[in-house]
Tab-separated table of C-alpha atoms in Angstrom:
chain	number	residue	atom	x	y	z
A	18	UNK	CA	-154.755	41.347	-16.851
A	19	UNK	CA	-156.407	42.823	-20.291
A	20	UNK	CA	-156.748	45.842	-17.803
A	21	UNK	CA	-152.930	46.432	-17.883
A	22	UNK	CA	-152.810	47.222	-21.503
A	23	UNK	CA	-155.163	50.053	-21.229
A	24	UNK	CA	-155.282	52.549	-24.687
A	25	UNK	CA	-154.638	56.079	-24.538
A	26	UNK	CA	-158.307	56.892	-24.628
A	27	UNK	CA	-158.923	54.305	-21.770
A	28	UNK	CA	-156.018	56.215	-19.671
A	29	UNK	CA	-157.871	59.567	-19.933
A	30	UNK	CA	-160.986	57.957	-19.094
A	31	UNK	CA	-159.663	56.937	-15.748
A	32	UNK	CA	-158.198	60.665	-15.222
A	33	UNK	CA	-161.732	62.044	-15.565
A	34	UNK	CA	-162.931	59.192	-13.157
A	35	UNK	CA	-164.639	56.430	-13.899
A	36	UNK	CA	-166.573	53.492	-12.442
A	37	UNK	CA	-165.168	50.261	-12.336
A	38	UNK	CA	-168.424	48.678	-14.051
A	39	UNK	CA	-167.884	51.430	-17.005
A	40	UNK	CA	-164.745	50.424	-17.034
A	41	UNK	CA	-165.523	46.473	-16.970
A	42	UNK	CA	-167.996	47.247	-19.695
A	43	UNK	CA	-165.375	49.054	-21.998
A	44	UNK	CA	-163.083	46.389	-21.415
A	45	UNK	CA	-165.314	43.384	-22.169
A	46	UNK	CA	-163.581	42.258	-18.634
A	47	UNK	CA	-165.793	40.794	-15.874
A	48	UNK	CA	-166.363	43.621	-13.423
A	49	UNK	CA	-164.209	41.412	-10.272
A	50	UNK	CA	-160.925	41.247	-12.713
A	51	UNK	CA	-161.355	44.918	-13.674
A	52	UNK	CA	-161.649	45.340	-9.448
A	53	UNK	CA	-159.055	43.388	-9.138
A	54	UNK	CA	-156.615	44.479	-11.160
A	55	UNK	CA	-157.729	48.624	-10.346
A	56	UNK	CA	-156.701	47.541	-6.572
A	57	UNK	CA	-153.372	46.314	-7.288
A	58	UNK	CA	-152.666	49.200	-9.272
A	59	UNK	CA	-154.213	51.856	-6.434
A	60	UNK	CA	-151.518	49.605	-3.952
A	61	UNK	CA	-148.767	50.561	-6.223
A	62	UNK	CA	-149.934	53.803	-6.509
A	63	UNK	CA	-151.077	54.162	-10.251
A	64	UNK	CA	-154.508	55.028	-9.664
A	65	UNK	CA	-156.930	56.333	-7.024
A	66	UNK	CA	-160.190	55.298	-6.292
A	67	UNK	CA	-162.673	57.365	-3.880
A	68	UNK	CA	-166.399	57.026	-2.807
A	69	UNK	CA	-169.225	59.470	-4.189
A	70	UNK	CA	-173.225	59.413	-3.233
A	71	UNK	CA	-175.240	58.962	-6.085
A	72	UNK	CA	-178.718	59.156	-6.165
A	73	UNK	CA	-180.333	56.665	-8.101
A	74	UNK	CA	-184.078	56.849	-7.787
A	75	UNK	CA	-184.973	57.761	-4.648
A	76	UNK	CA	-182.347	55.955	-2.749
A	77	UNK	CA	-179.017	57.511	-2.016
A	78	UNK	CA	-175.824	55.480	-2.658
A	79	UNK	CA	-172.138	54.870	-2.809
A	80	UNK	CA	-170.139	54.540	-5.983
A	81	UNK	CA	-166.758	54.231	-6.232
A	82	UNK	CA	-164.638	55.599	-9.250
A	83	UNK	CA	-161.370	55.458	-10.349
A	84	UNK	CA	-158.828	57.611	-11.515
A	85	UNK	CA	-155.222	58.023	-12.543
A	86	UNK	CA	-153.258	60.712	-10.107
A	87	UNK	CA	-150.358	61.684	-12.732
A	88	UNK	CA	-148.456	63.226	-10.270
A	89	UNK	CA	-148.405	60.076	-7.930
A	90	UNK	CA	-147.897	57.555	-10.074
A	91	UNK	CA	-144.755	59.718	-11.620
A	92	UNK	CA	-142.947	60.093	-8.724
A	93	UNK	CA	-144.088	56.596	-7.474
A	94	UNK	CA	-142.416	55.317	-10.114
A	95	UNK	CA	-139.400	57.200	-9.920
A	96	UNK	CA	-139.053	55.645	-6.095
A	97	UNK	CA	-139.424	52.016	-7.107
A	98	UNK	CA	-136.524	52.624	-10.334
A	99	UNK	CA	-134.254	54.241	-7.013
A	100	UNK	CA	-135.268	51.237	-4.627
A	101	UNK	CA	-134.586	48.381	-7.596
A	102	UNK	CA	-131.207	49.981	-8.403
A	103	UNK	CA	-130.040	50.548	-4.947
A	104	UNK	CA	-131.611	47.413	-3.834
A	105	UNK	CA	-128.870	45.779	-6.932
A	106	UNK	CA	-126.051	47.665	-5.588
A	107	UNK	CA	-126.381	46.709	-1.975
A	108	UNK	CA	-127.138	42.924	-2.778
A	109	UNK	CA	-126.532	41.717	-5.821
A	110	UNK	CA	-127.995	38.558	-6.727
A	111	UNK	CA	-126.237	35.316	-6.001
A	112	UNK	CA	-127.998	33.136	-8.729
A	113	UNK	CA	-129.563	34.076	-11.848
A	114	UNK	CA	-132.849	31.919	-13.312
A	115	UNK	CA	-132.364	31.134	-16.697
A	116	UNK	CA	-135.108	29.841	-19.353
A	117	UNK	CA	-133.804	27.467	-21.499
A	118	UNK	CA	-135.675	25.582	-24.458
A	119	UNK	CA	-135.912	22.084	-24.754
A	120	UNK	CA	-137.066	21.693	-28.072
A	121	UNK	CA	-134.452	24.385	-30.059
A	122	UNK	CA	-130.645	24.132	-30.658
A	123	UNK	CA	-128.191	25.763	-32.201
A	124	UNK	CA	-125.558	25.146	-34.914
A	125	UNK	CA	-123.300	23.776	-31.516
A	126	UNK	CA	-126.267	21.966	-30.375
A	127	UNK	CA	-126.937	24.715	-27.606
A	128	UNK	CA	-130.272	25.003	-26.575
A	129	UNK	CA	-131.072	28.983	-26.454
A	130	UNK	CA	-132.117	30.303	-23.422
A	131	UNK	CA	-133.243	33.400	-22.087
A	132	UNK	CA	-132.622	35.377	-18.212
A	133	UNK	CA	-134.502	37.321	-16.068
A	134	UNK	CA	-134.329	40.253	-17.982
A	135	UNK	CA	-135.221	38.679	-21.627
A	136	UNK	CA	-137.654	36.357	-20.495
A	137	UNK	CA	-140.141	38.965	-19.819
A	138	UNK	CA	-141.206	39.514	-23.488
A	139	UNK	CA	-141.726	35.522	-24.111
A	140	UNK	CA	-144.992	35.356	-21.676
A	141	UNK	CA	-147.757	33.583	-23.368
A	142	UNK	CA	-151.355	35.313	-21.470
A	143	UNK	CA	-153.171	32.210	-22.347
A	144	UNK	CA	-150.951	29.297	-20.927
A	145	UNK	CA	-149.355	32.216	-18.199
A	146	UNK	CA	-145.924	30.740	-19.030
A	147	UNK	CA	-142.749	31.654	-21.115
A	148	UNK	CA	-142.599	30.228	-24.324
A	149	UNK	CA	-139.820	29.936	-26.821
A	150	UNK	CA	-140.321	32.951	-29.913
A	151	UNK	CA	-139.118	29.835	-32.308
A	152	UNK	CA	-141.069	27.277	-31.635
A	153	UNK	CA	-143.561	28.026	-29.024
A	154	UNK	CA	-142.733	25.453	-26.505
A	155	UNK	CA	-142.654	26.123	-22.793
A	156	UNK	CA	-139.387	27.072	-21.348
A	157	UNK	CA	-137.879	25.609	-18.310
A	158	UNK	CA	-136.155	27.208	-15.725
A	159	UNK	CA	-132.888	26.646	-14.529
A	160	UNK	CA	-130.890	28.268	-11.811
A	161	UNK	CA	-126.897	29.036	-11.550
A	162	UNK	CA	-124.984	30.767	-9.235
A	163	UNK	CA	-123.043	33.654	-10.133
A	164	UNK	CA	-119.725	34.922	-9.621
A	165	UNK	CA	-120.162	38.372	-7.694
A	166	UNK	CA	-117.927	40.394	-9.254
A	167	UNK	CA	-117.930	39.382	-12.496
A	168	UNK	CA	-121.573	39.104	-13.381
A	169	UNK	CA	-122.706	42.462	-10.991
A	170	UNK	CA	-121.762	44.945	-13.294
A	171	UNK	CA	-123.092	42.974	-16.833
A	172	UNK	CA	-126.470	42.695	-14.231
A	173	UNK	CA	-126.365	46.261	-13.615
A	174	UNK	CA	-125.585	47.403	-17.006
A	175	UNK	CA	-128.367	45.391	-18.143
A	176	UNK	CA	-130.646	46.841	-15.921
A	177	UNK	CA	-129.761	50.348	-16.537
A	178	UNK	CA	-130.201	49.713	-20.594
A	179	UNK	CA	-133.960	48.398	-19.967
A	180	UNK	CA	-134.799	51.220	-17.852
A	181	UNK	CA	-132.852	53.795	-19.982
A	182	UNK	CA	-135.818	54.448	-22.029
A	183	UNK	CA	-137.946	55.052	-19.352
A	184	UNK	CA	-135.740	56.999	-17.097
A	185	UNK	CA	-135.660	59.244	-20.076
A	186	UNK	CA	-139.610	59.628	-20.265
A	187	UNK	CA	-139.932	60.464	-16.345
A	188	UNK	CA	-137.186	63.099	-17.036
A	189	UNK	CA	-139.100	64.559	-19.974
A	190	UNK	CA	-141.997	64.663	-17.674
A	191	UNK	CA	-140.383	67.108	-15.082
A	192	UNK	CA	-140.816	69.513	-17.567
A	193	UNK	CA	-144.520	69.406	-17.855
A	194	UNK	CA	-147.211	71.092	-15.687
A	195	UNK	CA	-149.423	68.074	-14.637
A	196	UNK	CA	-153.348	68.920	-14.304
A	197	UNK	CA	-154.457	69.287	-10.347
A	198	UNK	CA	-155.842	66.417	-9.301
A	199	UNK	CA	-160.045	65.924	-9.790
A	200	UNK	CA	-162.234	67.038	-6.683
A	201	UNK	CA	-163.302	63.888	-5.306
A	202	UNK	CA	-166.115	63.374	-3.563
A	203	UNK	CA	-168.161	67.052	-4.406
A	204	UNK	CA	-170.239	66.518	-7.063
A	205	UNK	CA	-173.549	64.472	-6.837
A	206	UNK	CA	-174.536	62.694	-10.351
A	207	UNK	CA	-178.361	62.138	-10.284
């Protein structure tokens, strides 16, 4: 997952192709999470990966390299922010999971306790759980059903203020003239 939080420089890398062992190398990652993790992203459509022949010695052989497809991954993006919103406004969700801390309270003796939405920030990489920002013990989950009506629009609202900021980035983008896409599989490296 260290391949997720890729730099700027690491970003452009992967628009001028790279291989995934380059990249594993740069990362410090072993080269099957880097593979890993590049697949899942070419399923969602953040990157692309294609085949080139490569001499190396006198043998000919197959490399594969990586590389981000602006274009794609822009509009690819803007069709999974359409499908999650009209997804919410067809079905909205019945019950709502909500992470609660056993160790904390508040001045009522609450325990604080985070939803779907908030949680997201309190995952701890090394334990792969949600942890309280307090006091750093693992939350538990707890489910409640919610009233339709009431807690749709809040849900929504929510939603739309999360996304807000990066609605208004793909908008920006429109703007911009993205670079054509690399040739593939042309060149030979030797």
């Amino acid at each position: 997952d260290g391949l997720l939080h890729l730099t700027g420089g690491q970003a452009s890398a992967l628009q001028a192709s790279i291989r995934d062992e380059d990249l594993s190398s740069e990362l410090k990652l072993q080269n099957k999470i880097v593979r890993r993790a590049l697949c899942l992203l070419e399923r969602d459509n953040l990157v692309k990966s294609f085949q080139r022949k490569e001499m190396r010695g006198r043998s000919e052989i197959q490399q594969q390299y990586w590389r981000v497809d602006y274009k794609l991954m822009l509009d690819s993006t803007k069709l999974r922010i359409h499908a999650m919103k009209d997804g919410l406004q067809k079905a909205p969700p019945e019950k709502m999971t909500r992470h609660v801390c056993p160790t904390c309270t508040d001045e009522d003796g609450n325990h604080p306790f985070w939803d779907e939405f908030d949680v997201q920030a309190l995952l701890d990489q090394d334990l792969m759980a949600f942890v309280c920002e307090h006091c750093q013990t693992e939350l538990e989950e707890k489910s409640e059903i919610l009233e339709s009506d009431k807690n749709h629009g809040n849900i929504h609202q929510r939603l739309q203020a999360q996304l807000q900021r990066l609605i208004e980035a793909l908008k920006r983008t429109e703007m911009i003239l993205l670079p054509a896409p690399l040739p593939e599989a042309t060149a030979k490296i030797g």
